[in-house]
Coordinates of C-alpha atoms and ligand atoms in Angstrom, one line a residue:
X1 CA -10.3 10.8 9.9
X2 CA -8.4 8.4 8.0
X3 CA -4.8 8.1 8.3
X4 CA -1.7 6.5 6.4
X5 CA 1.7 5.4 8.2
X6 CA 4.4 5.2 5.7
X7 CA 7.7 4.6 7.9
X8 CA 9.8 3.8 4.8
X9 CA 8.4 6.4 2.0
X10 CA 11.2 6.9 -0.9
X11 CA 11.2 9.6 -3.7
X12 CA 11.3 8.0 -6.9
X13 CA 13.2 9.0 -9.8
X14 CA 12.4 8.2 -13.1
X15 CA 14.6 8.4 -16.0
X16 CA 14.0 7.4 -19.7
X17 CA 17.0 6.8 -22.6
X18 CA 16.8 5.4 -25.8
X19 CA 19.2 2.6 -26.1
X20 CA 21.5 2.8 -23.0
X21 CA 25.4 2.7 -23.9
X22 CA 27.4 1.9 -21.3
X23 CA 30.9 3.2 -21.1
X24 CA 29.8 6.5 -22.8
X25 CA 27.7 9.7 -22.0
X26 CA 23.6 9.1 -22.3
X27 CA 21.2 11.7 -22.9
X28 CA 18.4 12.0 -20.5
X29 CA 15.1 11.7 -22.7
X30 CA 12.8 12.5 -20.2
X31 CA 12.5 12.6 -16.2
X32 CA 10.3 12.6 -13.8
X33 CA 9.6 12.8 -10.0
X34 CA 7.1 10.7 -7.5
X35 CA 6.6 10.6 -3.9
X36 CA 6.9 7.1 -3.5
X37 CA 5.8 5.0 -0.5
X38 CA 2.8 2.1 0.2
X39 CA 1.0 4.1 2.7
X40 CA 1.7 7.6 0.6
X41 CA 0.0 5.0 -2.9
X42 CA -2.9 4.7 -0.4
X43 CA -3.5 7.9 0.6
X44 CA -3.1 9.2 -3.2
X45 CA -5.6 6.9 -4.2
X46 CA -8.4 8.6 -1.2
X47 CA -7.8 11.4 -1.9
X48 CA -8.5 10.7 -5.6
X49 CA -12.0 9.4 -4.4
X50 CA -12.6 12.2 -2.2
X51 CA -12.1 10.8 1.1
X52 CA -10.5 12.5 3.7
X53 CA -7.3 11.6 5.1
X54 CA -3.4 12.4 6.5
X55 CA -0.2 10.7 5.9
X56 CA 2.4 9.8 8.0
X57 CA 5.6 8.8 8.2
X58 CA 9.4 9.7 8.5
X59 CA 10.8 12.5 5.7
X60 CA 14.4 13.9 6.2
X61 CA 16.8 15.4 3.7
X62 CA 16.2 17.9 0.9
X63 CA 15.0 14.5 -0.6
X64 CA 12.2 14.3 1.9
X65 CA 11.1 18.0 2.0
X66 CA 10.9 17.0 -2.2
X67 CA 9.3 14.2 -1.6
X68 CA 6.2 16.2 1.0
X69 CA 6.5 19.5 -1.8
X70 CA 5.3 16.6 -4.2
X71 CA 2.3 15.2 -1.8
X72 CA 1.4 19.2 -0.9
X73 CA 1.1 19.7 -4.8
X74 CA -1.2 17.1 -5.1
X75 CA -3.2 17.8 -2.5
X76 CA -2.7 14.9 -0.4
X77 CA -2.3 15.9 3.5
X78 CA 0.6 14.9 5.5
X79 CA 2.2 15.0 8.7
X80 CA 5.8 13.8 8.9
X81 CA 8.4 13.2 11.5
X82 CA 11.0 14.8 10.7
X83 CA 14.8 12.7 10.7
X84 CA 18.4 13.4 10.7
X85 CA 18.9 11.0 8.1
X86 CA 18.0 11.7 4.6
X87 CA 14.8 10.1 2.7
X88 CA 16.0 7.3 -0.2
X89 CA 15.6 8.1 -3.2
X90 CA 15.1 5.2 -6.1
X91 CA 15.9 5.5 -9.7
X92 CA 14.1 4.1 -12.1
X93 CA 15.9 3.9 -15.8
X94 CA 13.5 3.3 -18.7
X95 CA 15.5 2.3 -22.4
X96 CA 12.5 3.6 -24.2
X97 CA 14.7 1.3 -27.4
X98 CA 15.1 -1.6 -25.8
X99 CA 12.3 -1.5 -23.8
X100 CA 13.2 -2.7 -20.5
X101 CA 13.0 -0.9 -17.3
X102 CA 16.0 -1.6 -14.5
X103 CA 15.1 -0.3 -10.7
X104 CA 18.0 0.7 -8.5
X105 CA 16.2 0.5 -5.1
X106 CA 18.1 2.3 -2.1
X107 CA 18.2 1.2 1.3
X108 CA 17.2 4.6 3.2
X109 CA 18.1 6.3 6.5
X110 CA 18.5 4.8 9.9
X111 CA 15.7 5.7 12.4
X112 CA 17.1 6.6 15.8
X113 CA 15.1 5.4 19.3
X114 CA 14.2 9.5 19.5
X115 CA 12.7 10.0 15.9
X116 CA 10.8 6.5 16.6
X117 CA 9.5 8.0 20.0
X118 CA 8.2 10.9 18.0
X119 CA 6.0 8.6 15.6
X120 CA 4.6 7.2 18.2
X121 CA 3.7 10.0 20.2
X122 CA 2.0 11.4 17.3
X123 CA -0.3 7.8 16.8
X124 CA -0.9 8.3 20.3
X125 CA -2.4 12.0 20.0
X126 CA -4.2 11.4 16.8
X127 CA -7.5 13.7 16.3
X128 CA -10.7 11.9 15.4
X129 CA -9.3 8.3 13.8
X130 CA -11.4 6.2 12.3
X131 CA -8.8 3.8 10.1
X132 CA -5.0 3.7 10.2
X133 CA -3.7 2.1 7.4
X134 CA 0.0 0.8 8.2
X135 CA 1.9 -0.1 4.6
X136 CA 5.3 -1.0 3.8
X137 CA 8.5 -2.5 4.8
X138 CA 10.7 -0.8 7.8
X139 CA 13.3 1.4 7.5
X140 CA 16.8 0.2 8.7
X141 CA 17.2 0.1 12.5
X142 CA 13.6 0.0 13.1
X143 CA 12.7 -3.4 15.0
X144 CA 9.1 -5.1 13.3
X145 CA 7.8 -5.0 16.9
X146 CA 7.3 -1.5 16.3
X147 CA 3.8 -2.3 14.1
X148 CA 2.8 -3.9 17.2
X149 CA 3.0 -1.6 19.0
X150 CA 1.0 1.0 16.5
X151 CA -1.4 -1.5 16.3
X152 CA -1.8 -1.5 20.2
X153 CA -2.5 2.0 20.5
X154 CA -4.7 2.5 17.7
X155 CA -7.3 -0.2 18.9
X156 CA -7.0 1.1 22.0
X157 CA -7.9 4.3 20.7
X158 CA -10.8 2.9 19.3
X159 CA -10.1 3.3 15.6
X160 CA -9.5 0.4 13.1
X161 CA -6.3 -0.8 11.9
X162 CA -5.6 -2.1 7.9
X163 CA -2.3 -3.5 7.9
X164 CA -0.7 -4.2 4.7
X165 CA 2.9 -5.1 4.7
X166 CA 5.2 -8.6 4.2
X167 CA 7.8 -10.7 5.7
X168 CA 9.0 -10.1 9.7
X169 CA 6.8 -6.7 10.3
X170 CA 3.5 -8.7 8.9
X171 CA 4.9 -11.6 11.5
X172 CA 5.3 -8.9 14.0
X173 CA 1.9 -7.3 13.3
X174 CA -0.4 -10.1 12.7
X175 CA 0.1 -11.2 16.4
X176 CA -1.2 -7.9 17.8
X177 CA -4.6 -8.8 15.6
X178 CA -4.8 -5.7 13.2
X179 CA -9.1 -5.5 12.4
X180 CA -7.7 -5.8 8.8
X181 CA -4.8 -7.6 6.7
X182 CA -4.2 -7.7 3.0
X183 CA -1.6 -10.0 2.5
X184 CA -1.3 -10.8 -1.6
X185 CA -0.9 -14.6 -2.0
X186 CA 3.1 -15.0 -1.8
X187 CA 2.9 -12.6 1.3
X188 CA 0.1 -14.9 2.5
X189 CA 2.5 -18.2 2.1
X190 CA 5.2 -16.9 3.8
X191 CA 3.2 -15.9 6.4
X192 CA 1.5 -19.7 6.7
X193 CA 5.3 -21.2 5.6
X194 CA 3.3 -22.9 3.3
X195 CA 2.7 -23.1 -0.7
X196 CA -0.8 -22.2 -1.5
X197 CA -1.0 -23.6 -5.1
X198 CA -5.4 -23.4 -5.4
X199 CA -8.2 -21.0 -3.5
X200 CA -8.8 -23.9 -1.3
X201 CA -5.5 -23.2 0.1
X202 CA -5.8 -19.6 0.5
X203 CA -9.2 -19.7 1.7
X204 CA -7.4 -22.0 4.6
X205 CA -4.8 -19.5 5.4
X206 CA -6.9 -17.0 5.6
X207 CA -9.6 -18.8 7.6
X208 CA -6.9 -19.2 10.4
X209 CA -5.7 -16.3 10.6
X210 CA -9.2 -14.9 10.9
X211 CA -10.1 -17.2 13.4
X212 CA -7.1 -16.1 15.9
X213 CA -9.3 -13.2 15.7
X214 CA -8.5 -10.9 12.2
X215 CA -11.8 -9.7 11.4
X216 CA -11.3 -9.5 8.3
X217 CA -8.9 -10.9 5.9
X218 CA -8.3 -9.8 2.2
X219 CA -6.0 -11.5 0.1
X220 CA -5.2 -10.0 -3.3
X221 CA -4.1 -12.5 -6.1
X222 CA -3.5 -10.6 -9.1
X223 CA -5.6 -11.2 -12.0
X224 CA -7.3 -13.5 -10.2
X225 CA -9.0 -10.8 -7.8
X226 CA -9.4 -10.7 -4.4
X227 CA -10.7 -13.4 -1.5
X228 CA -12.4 -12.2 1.7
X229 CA -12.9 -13.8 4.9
X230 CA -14.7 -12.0 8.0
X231 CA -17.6 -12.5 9.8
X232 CA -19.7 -12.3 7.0
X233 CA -18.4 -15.2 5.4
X234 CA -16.7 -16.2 2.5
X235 CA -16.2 -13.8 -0.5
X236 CA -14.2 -14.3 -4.1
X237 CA -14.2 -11.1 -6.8
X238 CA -12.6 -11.6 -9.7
X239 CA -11.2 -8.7 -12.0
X240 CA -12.4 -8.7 -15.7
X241 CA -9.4 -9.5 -18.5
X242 CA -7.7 -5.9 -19.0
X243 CA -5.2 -4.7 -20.3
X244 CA -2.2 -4.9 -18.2
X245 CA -0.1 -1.3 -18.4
X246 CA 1.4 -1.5 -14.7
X247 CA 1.4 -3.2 -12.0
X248 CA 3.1 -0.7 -9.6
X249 CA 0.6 0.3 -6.9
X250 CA -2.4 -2.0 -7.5
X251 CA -2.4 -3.6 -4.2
X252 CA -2.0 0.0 -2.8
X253 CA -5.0 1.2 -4.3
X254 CA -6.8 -2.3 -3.6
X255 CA -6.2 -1.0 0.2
X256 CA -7.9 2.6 -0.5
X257 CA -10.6 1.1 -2.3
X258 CA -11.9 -0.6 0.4
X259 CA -11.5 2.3 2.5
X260 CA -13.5 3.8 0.4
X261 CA -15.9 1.4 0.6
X262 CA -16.0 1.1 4.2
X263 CA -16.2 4.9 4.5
X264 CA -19.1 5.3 2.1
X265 CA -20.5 3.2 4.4
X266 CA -20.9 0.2 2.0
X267 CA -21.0 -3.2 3.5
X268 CA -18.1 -5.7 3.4
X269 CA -19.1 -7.5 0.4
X270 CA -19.4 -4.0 -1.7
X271 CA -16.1 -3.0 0.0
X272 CA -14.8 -5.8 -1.6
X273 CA -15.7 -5.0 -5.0
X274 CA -14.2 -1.3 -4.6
X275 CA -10.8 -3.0 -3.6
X276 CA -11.2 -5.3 -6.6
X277 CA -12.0 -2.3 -9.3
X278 CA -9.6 0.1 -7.4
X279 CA -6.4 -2.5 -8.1
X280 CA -7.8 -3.2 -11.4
X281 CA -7.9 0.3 -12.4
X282 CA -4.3 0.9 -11.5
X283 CA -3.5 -1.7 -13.5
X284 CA -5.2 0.5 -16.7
X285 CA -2.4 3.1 -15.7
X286 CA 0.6 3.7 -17.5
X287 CA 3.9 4.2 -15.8
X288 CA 3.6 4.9 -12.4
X289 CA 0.1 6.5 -11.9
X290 CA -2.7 5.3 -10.1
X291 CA -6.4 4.5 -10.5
X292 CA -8.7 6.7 -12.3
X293 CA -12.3 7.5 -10.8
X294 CA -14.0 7.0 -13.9
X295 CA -12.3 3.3 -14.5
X296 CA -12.9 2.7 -11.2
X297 CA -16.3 3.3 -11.3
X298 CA -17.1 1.7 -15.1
X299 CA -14.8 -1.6 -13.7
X300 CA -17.4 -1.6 -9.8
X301 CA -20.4 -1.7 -12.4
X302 CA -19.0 -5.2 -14.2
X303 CA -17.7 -7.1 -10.8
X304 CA -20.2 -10.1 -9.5
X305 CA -18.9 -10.9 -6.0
X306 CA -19.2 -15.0 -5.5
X307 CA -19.8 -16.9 -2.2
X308 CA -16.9 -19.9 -1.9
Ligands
ATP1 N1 -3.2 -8.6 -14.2 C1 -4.2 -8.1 -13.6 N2 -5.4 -7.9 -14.2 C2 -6.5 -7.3 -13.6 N3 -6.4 -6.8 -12.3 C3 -5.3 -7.0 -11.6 C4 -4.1 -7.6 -12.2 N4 -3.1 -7.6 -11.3 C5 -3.6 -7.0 -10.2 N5 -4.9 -6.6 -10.4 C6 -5.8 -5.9 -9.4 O1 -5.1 -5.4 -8.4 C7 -5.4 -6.0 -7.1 C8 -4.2 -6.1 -6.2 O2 -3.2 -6.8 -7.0 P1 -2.0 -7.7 -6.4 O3 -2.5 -8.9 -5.8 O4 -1.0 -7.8 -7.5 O5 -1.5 -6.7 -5.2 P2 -0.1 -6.6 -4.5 O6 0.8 -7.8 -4.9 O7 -0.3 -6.3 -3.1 O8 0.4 -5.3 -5.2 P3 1.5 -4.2 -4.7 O9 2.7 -4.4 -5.5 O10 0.9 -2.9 -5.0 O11 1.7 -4.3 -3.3 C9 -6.0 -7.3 -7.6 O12 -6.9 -7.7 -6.6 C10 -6.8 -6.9 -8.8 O13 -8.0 -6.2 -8.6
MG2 MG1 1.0 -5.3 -1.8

């Protein structure tokens, strides 16, 4: 079984107005609702491509029993601690006449030493895993040590851990070796505290962490695809020119892609490829909505992997 750990999952809000006034009354165009959350993207984007799997994470508040209504309506499995704080909830304002889009992000509940306890006790006690993908930034109160310690009792567990997340927790994380990271480039050179300005100076990055013992080390550049390093060696796929509709969730889905991969029992180099054509296929999306099977499949057919 595959699982997702979203500690810091959010509903999201949308809103569109044409032409926002401020100072006066504006009508609401159109709204809409997501259950928003790194880990939540990447178990959207499995369950899309037919792979089995659970997510995890803290919900509270009528917000969060929204926000699990929305992933039970989609079909996506879950299993949430439940908090006495109340799950965030971003709003997203489109001005369909101007044209812009304006996020308001919120900061989201406080996690208490009890409800923590509970997450973990549920990692410890999980049936069957196979790969626990840990996404996403922390909520307030929650130390980064606390991926560590996931991390810690998921290898010992037996089962393989993706983590994909920035700043302090990937600090925090990195040193317990996850099997997997997927840093994107900036998260890469804050992580090395060091510009990396060509792929000769992600390659090296990457190289190091991989050789404290990372088995596998994806870094997602954009446009400009994907570089893995593991055991195998040295991997770049680059994307085809598309389109660009959105760019919410492509790393997300670059994640489940892989996991895809892995699960369909591909080898790493394939795997590769479905991350590359899952992110790029997000990217085909309008708005906030994920890859598409059939893009994701036409976009696998016209990626070349190259050895660096
Ligand atoms: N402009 C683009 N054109 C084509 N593909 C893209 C583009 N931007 C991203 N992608 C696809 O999405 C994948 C992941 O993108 P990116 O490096 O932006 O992830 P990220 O920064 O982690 O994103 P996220 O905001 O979801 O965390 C890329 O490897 C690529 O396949
Ligand atoms: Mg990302």
């Amino acid at each position: 079984m595959i699982y997702t750990v979203t500690l810091n999952p959010a509903l999201d809000r949308t809103i569109s107005i044409k032409n926002i006034n401020p100072d006066d009354c504006n009508r609401v165009e159109a709204e809409q609702l997501y259950a928003g959350g790194k880990g939540i993207d990447v178990s959207k984007v499995l369950t899309k491509f037919g792979v089995k799997n659970k997510a995890l994470g803290f919900v509270g508040g009528f917000a969060g029993e929204e926000l699990e209504g929305l992933l039970i309506n989609e079909g996506i499995a879950c299993d949430f601690v439940r908090i006495a704080g109340r799950t965030r909830t971003n709003i997203i304002v489109n001005d369909i006449g101007a044209n812009t889009q304006t996020l308001f992000n919120a900061k989201g509940p406080s996690i208490t030493a009890y409800e923590l306890m509970q997450i973990i006790h549920k990692i410890e006690n999980l049936a069957d895993p196979r790969y626990v993908v840990i996404s996403g930034s922390l909520p307030l109160g929650v130390n980064p040590e606390i991926y560590r310690k996931i991390i810690e009792i998921v290898k010992g567990n037996g089962a393989k851990v993706i983590l994909d997340t920035d700043g302090e927790a990937l600090l925090a994380g990195v040193q317990e070796l996850p099997n997997i990271i997927k840093p994107n480039i900036h998260e890469l050179s804050r992580l090395a505290g060091r510009p990396l300005d060509c792929i000769d100076a992600v390659v090296e990055a990457a190289l190091g962490l991989h050789q404290r013992g990372i088995e596998i080390v994806l870094v997602s550049m954009g446009s400009r695809g994907i570089v893995m390093i593991s055991a195998s060696g040295r991997y770049l796929v680059q994307p085809p020119e598309v389109e660009v509709k959105n760019k919410i969730g492509a790393g997300d889905s670059a994640v489940a892609g892989f996991v895809y991969g892995l699960c369909a029992g591909k080898d790493l180099v394939l795997s590769l490829t479905c991350a590359v054509a899952a992110g790029t296929a997000t990217i085909l999306q309008a708005g906030t909505a994920l890859c598409n099977l059939e893009d994701f499949r036409d976009l696998q057919e016209q990626l070349t992997p190259q050895k660096l």
